[in-house]
Short mmCIF file of C-alpha atoms in Angstrom, two decimals:
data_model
loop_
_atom_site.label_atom_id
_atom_site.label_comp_id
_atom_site.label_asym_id
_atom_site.label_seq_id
_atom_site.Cartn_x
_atom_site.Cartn_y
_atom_site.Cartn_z
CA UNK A 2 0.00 0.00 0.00
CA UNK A 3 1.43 3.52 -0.31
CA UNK A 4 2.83 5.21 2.26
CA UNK A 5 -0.46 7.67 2.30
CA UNK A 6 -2.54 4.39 3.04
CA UNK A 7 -2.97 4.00 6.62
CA UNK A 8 -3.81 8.23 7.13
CA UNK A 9 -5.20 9.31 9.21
CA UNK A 10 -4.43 6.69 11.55
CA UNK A 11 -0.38 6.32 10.90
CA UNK A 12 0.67 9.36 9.21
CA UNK A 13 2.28 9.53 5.54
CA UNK A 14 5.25 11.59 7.26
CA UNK A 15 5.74 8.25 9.75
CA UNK A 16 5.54 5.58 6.98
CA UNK A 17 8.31 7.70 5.27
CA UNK A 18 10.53 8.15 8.20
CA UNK A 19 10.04 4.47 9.45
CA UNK A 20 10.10 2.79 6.14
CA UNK A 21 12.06 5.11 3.83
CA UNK A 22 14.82 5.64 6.63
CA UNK A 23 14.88 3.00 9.66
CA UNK A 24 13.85 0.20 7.99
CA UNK A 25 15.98 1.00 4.61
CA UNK A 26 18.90 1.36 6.89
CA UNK A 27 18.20 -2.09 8.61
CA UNK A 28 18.16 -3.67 5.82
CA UNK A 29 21.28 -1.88 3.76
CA UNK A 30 23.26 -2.01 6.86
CA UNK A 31 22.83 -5.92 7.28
CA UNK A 32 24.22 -6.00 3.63
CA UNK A 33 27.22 -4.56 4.67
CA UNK A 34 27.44 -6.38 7.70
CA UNK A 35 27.28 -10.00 6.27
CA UNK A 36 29.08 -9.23 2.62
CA UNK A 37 31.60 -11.91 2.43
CA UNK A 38 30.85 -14.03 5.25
CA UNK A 39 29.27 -17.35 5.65
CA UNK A 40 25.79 -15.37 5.96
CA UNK A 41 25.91 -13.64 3.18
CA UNK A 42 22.48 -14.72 0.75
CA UNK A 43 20.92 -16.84 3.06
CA UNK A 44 17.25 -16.22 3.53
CA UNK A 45 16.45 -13.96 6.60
CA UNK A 46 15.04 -16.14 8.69
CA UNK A 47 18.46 -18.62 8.95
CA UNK A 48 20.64 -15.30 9.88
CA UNK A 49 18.09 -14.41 12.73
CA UNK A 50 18.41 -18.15 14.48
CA UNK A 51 22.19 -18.51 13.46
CA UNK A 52 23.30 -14.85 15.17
CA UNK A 53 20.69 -15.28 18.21
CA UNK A 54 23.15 -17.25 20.25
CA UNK A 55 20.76 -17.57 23.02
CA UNK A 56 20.23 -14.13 24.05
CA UNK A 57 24.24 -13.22 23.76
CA UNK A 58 23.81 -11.36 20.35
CA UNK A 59 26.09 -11.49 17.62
CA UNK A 60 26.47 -8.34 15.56
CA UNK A 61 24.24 -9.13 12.31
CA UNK A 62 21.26 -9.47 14.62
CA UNK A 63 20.07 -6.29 15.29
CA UNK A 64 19.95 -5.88 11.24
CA UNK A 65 18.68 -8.96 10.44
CA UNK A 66 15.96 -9.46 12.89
CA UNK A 67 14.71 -5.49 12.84
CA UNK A 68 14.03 -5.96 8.94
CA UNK A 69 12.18 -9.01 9.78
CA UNK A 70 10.22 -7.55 12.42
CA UNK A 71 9.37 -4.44 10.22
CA UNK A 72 8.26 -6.09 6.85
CA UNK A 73 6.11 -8.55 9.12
CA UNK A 74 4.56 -5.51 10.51
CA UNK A 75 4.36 -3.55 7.43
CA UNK A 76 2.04 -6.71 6.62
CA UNK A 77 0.26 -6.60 9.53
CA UNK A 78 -1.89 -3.59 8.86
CA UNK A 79 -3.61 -2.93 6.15
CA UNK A 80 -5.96 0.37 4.74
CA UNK A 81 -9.22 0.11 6.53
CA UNK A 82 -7.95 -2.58 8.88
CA UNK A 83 -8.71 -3.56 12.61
CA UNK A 84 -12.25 -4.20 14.42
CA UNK A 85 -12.47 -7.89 15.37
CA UNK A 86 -11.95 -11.02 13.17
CA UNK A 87 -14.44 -13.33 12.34
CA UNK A 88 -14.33 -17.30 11.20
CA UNK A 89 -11.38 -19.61 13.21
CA UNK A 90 -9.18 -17.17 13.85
CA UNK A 91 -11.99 -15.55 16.26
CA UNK A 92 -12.90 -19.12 17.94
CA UNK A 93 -9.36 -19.72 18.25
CA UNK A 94 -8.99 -16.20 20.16
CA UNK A 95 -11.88 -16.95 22.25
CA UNK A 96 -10.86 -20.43 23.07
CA UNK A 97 -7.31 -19.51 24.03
CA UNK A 98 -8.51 -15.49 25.46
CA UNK A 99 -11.54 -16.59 26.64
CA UNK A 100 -12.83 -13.58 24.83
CA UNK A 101 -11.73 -10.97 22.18
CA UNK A 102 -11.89 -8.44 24.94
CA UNK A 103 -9.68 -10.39 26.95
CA UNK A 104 -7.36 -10.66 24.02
CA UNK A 105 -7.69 -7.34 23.09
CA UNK A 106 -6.52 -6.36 26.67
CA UNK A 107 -4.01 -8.58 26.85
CA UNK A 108 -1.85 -7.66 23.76
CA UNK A 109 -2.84 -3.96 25.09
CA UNK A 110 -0.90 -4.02 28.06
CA UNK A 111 1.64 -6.25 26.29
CA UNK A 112 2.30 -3.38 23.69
CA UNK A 113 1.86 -0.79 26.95
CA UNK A 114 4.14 -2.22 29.13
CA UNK A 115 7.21 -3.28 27.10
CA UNK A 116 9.59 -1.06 28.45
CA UNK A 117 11.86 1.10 26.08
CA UNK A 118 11.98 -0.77 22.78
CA UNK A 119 10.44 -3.62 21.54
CA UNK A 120 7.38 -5.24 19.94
CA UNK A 121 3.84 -7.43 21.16
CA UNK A 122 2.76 -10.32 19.47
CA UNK A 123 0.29 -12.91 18.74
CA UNK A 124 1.81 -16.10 18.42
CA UNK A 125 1.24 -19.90 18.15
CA UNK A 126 3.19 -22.32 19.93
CA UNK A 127 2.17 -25.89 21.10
CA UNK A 128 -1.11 -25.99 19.62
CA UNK A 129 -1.82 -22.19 21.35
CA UNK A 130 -2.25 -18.72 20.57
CA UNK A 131 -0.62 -16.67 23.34
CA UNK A 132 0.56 -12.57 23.40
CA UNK A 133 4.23 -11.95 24.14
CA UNK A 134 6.28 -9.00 24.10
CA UNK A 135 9.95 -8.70 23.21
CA UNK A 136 12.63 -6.24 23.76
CA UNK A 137 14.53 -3.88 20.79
CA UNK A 138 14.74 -6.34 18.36
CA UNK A 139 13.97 -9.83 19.51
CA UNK A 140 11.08 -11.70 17.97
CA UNK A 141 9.28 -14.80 18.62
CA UNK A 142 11.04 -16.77 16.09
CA UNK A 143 14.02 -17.10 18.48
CA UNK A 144 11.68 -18.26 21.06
CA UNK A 145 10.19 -21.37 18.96
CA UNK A 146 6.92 -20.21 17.96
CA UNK A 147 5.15 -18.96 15.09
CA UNK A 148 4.67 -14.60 15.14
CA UNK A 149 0.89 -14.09 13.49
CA UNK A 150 0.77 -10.71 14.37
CA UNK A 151 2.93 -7.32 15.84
CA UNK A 152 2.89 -4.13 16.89
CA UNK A 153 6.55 -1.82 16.77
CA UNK A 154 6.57 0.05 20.30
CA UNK A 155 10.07 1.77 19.35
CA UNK A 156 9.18 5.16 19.98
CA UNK A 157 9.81 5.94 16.34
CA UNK A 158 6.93 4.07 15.45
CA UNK A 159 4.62 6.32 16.88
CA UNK A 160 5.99 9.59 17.80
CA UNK A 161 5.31 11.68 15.09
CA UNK A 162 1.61 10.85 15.67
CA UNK A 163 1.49 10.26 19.10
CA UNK A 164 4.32 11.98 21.05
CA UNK A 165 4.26 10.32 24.11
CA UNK A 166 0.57 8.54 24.09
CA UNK A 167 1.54 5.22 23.69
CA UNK A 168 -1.89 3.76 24.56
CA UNK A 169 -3.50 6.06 21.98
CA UNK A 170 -0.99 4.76 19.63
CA UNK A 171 -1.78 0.93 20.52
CA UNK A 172 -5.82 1.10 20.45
CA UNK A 173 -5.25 3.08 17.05
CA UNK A 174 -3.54 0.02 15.64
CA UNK A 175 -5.94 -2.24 16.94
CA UNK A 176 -9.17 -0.20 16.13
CA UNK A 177 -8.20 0.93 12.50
CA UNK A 178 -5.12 -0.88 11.29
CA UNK A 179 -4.69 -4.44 11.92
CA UNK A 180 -4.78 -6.69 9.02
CA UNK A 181 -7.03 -10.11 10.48
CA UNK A 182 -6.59 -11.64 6.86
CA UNK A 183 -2.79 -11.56 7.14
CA UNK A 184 -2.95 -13.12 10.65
CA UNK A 185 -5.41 -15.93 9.30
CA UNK A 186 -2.95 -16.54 6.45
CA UNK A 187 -0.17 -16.99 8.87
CA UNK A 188 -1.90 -19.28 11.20
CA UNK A 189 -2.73 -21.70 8.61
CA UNK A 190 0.67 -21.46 7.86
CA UNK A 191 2.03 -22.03 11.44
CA UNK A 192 -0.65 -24.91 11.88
CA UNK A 193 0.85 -26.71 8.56
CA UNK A 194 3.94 -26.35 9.49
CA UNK A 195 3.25 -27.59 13.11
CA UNK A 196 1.87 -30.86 12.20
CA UNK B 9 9.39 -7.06 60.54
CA UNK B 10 11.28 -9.45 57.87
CA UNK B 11 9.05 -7.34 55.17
CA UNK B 12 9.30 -4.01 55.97
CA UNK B 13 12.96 -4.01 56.27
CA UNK B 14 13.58 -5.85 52.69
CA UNK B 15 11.63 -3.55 50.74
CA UNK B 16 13.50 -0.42 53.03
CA UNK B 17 17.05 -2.05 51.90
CA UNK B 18 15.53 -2.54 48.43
CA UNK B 19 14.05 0.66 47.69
CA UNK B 20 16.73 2.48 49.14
CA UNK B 21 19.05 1.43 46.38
CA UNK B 22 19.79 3.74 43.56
CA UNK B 23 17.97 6.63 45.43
CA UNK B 24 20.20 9.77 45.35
CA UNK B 25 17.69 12.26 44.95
CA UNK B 26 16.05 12.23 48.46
CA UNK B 27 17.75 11.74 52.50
CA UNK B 28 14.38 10.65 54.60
CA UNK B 29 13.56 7.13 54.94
CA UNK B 30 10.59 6.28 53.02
CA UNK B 31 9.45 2.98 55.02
CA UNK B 32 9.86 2.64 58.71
CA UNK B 33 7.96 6.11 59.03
CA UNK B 34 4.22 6.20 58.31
CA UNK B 35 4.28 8.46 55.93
CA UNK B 36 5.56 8.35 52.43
CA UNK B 37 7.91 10.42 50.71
CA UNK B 38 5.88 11.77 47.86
CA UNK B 39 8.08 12.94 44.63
CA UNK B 40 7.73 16.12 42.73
CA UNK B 41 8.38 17.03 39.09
CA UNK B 42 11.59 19.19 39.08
CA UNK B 43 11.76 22.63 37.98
CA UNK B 44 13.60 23.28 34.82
CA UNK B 45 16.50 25.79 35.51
CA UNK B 46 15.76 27.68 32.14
CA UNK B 47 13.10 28.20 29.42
CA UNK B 48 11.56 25.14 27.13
CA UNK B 49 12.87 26.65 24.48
CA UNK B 50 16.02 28.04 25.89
CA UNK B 51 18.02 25.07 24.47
CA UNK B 52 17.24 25.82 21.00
CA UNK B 53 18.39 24.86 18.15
CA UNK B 54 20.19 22.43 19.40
CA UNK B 55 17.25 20.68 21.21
CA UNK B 56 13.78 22.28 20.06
CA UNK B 57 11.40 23.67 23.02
CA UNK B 58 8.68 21.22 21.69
CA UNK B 59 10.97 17.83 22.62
CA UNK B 60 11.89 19.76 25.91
CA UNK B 61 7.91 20.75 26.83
CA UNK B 62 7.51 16.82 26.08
CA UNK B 63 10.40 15.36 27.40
CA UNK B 64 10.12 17.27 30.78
CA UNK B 65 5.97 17.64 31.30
CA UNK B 66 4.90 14.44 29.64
CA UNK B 67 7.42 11.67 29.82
CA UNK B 68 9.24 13.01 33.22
CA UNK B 69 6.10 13.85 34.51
CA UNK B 70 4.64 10.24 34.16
CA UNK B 71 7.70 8.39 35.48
CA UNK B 72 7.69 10.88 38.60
CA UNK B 73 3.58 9.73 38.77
CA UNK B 74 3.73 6.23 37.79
CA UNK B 75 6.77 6.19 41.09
CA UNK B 76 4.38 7.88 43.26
CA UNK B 77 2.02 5.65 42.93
CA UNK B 78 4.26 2.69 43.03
CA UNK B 79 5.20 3.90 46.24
CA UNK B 80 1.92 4.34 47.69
CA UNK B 81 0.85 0.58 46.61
CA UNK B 82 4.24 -0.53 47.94
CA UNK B 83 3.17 0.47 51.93
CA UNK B 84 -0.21 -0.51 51.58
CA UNK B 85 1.36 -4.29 50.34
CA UNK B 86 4.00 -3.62 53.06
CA UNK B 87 1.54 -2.94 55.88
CA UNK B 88 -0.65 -5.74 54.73
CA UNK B 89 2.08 -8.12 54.66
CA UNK B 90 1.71 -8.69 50.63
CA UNK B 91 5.07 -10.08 50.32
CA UNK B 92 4.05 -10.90 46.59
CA UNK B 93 3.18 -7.39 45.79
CA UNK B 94 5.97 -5.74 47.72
CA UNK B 95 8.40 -7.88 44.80
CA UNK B 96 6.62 -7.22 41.74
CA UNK B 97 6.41 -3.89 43.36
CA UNK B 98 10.40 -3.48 43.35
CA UNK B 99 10.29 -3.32 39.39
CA UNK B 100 8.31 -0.90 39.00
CA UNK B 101 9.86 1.77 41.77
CA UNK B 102 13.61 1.02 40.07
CA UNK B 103 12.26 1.77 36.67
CA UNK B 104 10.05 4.79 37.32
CA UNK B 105 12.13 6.18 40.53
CA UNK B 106 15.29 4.63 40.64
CA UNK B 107 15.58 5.12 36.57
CA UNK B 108 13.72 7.35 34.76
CA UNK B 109 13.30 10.08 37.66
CA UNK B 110 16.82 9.73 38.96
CA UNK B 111 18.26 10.17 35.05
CA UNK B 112 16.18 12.81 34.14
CA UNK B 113 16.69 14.98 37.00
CA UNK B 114 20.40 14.49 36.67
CA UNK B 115 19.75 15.47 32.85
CA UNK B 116 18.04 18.61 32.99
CA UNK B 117 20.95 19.84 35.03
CA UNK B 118 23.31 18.32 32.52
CA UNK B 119 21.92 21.08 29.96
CA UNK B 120 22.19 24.49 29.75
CA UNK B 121 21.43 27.89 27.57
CA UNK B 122 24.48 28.92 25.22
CA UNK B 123 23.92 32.50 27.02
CA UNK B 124 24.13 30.34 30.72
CA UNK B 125 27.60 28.37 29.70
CA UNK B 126 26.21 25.91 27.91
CA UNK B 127 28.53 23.95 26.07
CA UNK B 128 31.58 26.34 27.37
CA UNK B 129 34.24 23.59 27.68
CA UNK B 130 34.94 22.37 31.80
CA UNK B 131 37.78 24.07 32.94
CA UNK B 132 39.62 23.19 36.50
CA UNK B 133 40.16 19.49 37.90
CA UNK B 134 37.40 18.07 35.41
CA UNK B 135 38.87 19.43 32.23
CA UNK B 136 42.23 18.44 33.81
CA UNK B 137 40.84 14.76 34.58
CA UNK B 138 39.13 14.81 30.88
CA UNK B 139 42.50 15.53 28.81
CA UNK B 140 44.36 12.89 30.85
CA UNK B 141 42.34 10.19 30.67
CA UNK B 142 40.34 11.02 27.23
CA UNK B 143 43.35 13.51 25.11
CA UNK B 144 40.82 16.27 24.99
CA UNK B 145 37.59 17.10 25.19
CA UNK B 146 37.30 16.38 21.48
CA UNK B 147 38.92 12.60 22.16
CA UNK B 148 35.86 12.35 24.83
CA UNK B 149 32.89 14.08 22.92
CA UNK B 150 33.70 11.67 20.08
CA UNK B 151 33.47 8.69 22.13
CA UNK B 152 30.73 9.50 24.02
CA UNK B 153 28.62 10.35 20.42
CA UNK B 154 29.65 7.11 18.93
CA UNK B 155 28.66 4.86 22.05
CA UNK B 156 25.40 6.76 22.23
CA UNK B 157 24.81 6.57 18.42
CA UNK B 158 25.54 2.39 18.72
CA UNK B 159 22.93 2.25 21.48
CA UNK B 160 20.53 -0.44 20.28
CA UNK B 161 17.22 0.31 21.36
CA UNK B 162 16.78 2.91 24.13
CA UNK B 163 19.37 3.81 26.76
CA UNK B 164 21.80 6.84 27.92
CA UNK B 165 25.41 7.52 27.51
CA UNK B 166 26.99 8.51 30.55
CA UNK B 167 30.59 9.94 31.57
CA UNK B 168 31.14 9.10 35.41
CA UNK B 169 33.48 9.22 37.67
CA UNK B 170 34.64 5.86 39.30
CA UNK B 171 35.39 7.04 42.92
CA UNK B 172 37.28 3.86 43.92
CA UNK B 173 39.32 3.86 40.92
CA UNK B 174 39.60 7.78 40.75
CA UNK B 175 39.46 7.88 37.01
CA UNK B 176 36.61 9.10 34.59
CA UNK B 177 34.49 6.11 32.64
CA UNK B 178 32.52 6.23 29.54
CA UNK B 179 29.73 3.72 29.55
CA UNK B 180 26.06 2.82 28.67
CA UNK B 181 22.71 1.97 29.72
CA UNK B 182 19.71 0.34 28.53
CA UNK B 183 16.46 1.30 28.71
CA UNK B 184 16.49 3.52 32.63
CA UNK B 185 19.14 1.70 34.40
CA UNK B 186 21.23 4.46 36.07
CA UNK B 187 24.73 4.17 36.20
CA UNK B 188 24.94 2.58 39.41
CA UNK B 189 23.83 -0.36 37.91
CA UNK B 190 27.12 -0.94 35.47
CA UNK B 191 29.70 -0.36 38.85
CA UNK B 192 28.42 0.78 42.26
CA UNK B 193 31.37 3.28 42.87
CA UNK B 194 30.21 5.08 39.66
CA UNK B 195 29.22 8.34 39.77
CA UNK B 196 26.95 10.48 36.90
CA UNK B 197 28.85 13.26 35.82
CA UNK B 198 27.01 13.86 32.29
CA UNK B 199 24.30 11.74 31.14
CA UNK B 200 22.92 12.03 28.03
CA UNK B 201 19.21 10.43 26.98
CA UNK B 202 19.22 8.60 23.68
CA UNK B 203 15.88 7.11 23.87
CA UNK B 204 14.29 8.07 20.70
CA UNK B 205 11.48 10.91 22.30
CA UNK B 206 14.59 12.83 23.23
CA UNK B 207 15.41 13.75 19.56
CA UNK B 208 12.97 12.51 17.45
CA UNK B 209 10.93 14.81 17.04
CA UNK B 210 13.77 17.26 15.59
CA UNK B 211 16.27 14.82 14.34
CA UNK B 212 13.87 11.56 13.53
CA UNK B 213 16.41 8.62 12.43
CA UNK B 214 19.41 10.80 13.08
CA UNK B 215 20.61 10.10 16.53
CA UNK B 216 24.20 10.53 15.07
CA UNK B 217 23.15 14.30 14.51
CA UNK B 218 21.49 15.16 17.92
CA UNK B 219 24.84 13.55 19.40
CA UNK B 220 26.72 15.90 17.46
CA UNK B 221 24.33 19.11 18.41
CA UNK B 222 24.11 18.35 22.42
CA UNK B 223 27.00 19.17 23.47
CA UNK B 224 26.20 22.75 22.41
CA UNK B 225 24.04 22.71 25.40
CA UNK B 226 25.67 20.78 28.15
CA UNK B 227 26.25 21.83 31.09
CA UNK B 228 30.10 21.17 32.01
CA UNK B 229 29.48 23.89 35.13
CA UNK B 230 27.42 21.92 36.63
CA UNK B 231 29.92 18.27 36.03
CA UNK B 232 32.74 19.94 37.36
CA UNK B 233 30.49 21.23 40.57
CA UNK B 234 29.70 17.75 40.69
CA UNK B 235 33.19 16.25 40.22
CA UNK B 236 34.99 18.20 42.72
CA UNK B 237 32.51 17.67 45.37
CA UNK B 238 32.87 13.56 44.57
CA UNK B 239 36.46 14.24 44.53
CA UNK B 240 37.26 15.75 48.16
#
């Protein structure tokens, strides 16, 4: 979608910082970092497991894992996005949430109380959907389960809009942006390739 | 009582803004937003008057809240005997009050008006102690900007004084740990915020060039005042 897509809900002026600069910069940066080594065109996803090394980072992860992390959210909201989903993805929330509102509330104070940098997600592990939030640029991936759905709370990805109002930020992203059919996609994905 | 006296020892730590005893007396200690010593705007245009107004009477003024109130639920768990609460307590009084208010208040007195000194370079024992153990102030201002640019995530860049060692240190911290946490003879001499709603709203992406503009507005009056005193 263009960059003008999500107004008025996530400004034109944000997409262009936070995809025309930090993004862009994750990704050209991780270039330079693994040109010539053993990383260098493998897919993404291998460089984020291979430089994880259990929490004790090793340099290409920052790059590797934040362009992950911002092309899965890029493709997490859509134009005319959010509300609540319908189908199995709904039954599954309610089954695992108990409700959407319990859901809803959940990845809310997920996304609210991640302290300094870092991301909330829905994710599917063991059979389970479950919300977990992750510091700078960690993502579930690392932590063995499938990511269906984020939210960036780097201050950059809401500060132009939202100064300081975090929550405003979050219930704007759930209310207006989210993309349900990418998050369905994904967890028919995750449940193929759990089984 | 077993409680009362591990959540004194625990909340005590990290505390360098206030002397009186917060548990033990019935009454709590209740924070206050500090004062700025100049203008919102006075910084400018090396740090904008709309990130200070922010900076100082949004985020500061939350942390200082959110610690109140931590505080508050903190006796009430003491008194009741919530040992439970008085730990998950602990996390949120060293973030918001051991952190964030401690850093910030150090910060705003880390900053000053070009027409108050700021960014006049220290002169006396600090500037002495700078050029020894840095080359120059240049040697130091360069390290400092490229520690603080590397910063992943959110954090501060700090020069301190290590009062065992009796030498200046350049180090980091994530997210709101104050320096006490990296060495607990460390002192704060200059801190400087790189969380991203300290420049973004000027600089966005460029944390390189607010690095390069601060020091036009720090205070080195104030470090040195600060130095010497942790020196006698």
């Amino acid at each position: 979608y263009p960059l003008d897509a999500l107004e008025p809900h996530m400004s034109k002026q944000t997409l262009e910082f936070h995809w025309g600069k930090h993004h862009r910069a994750y990704v050209d940066n991780l270039k330079k970092q693994v040109l010539g080594s053993e990383l260098e065109g493998k897919p993404l996803e291998h460089i984020i497991q291979n430089t994880y090394n259990n929490g004790d980072l090793l340099p290409p992860f920052n790059n590797a894992a934040q362009a992950w992390n911002h092309e899965f959210f890029w493709e997490s909201m859509k134009p005319g996005g959010g509300g609540k989903p319908s189908g199995e993805l709904l039954a599954l929330l309610e089954r695992d949430f108990t409700s959407y509102e319990k859901f809803y509330d959940e990845f809310n104070a997920a996304a609210a109380t991640q302290f300094g940098a870092g991301w909330a997600w829905l994710a599917y592990a063991d059979n389970k959907l479950k919300v977990v939030k992750t510091p700078n640029a960690v993502n579930p991936l690392v932590l063995g389960s499938f990511p269906l759905l984020t939210i960036d709370v780097w201050e950059h990805a809401y500060y132009l809009d939202f100064q300081n109002r975090r929550p405003d930020y979050i219930k704007t992203f759930m209310n207006n942006l989210v993309s349900w059919e990418a998050v369905s996609s994904r967890l028919e994905a995750a449940k193929a390739a759990s089984s | 009582m077993a409680i009362r006296s591990l959540a004194s020892r625990r909340t005590l730590t990290g505390l360098k803004e206030t002397s009186s005893r917060l548990l033990g007396l019935r009454s709590i200690q209740t924070f206050t937003l500090p004062d700025l010593p100049y203008d919102y705007s006075a910084l400018e245009p090396a740090i904008s008057g709309e990130i200070m107004q922010i900076h100082h009477q949004k985020h500061h003024q939350a942390y200082v809240t959110n610690y109140n109130n931590a505080l508050e639920q903190l006796d009430q768990a003491v008194s009741k005997g919530d040992a439970s609460a008085v730990v998950k307590l602990q996390s949120a009084i060293k973030f918001n009050g051991g952190g964030c208010h401690v850093n910030h208040s150090i910060f705003w007195k880390n900053l000053a008006p070009v027409k108050e000194g700021g960014g006049e370079p220290p002169k006396g024992a600090l500037g002495g102690a700078i050029d020894t153990h840095f080359g120059s102030l240049e040697g130091l201002v360069k390290k400092m900007s490229a520690e603080g640019a590397a910063l992943q995530g959110s954090g501060w860049v700090w020069l301190g004084l290590d009062k065992e060692l009796k030498k200046l240190v350049v180090d980091t911290t994530a997210n709101q740990d104050p320096l006490v946490t990296k060495g607990g003879s460390l002192v704060p001499l200059v801190g400087i915020d790189v969380w991203e709603h300290a420049y973004y709203l000027q600089y966005k992406n460029v944390r390189p060039e607010y690095l390069k503009n601060v020091w036009k507005v720090i205070n080195w009056k104030y470090a040195s005042e600060v130095y010497e005193k942790e020196c006698k």
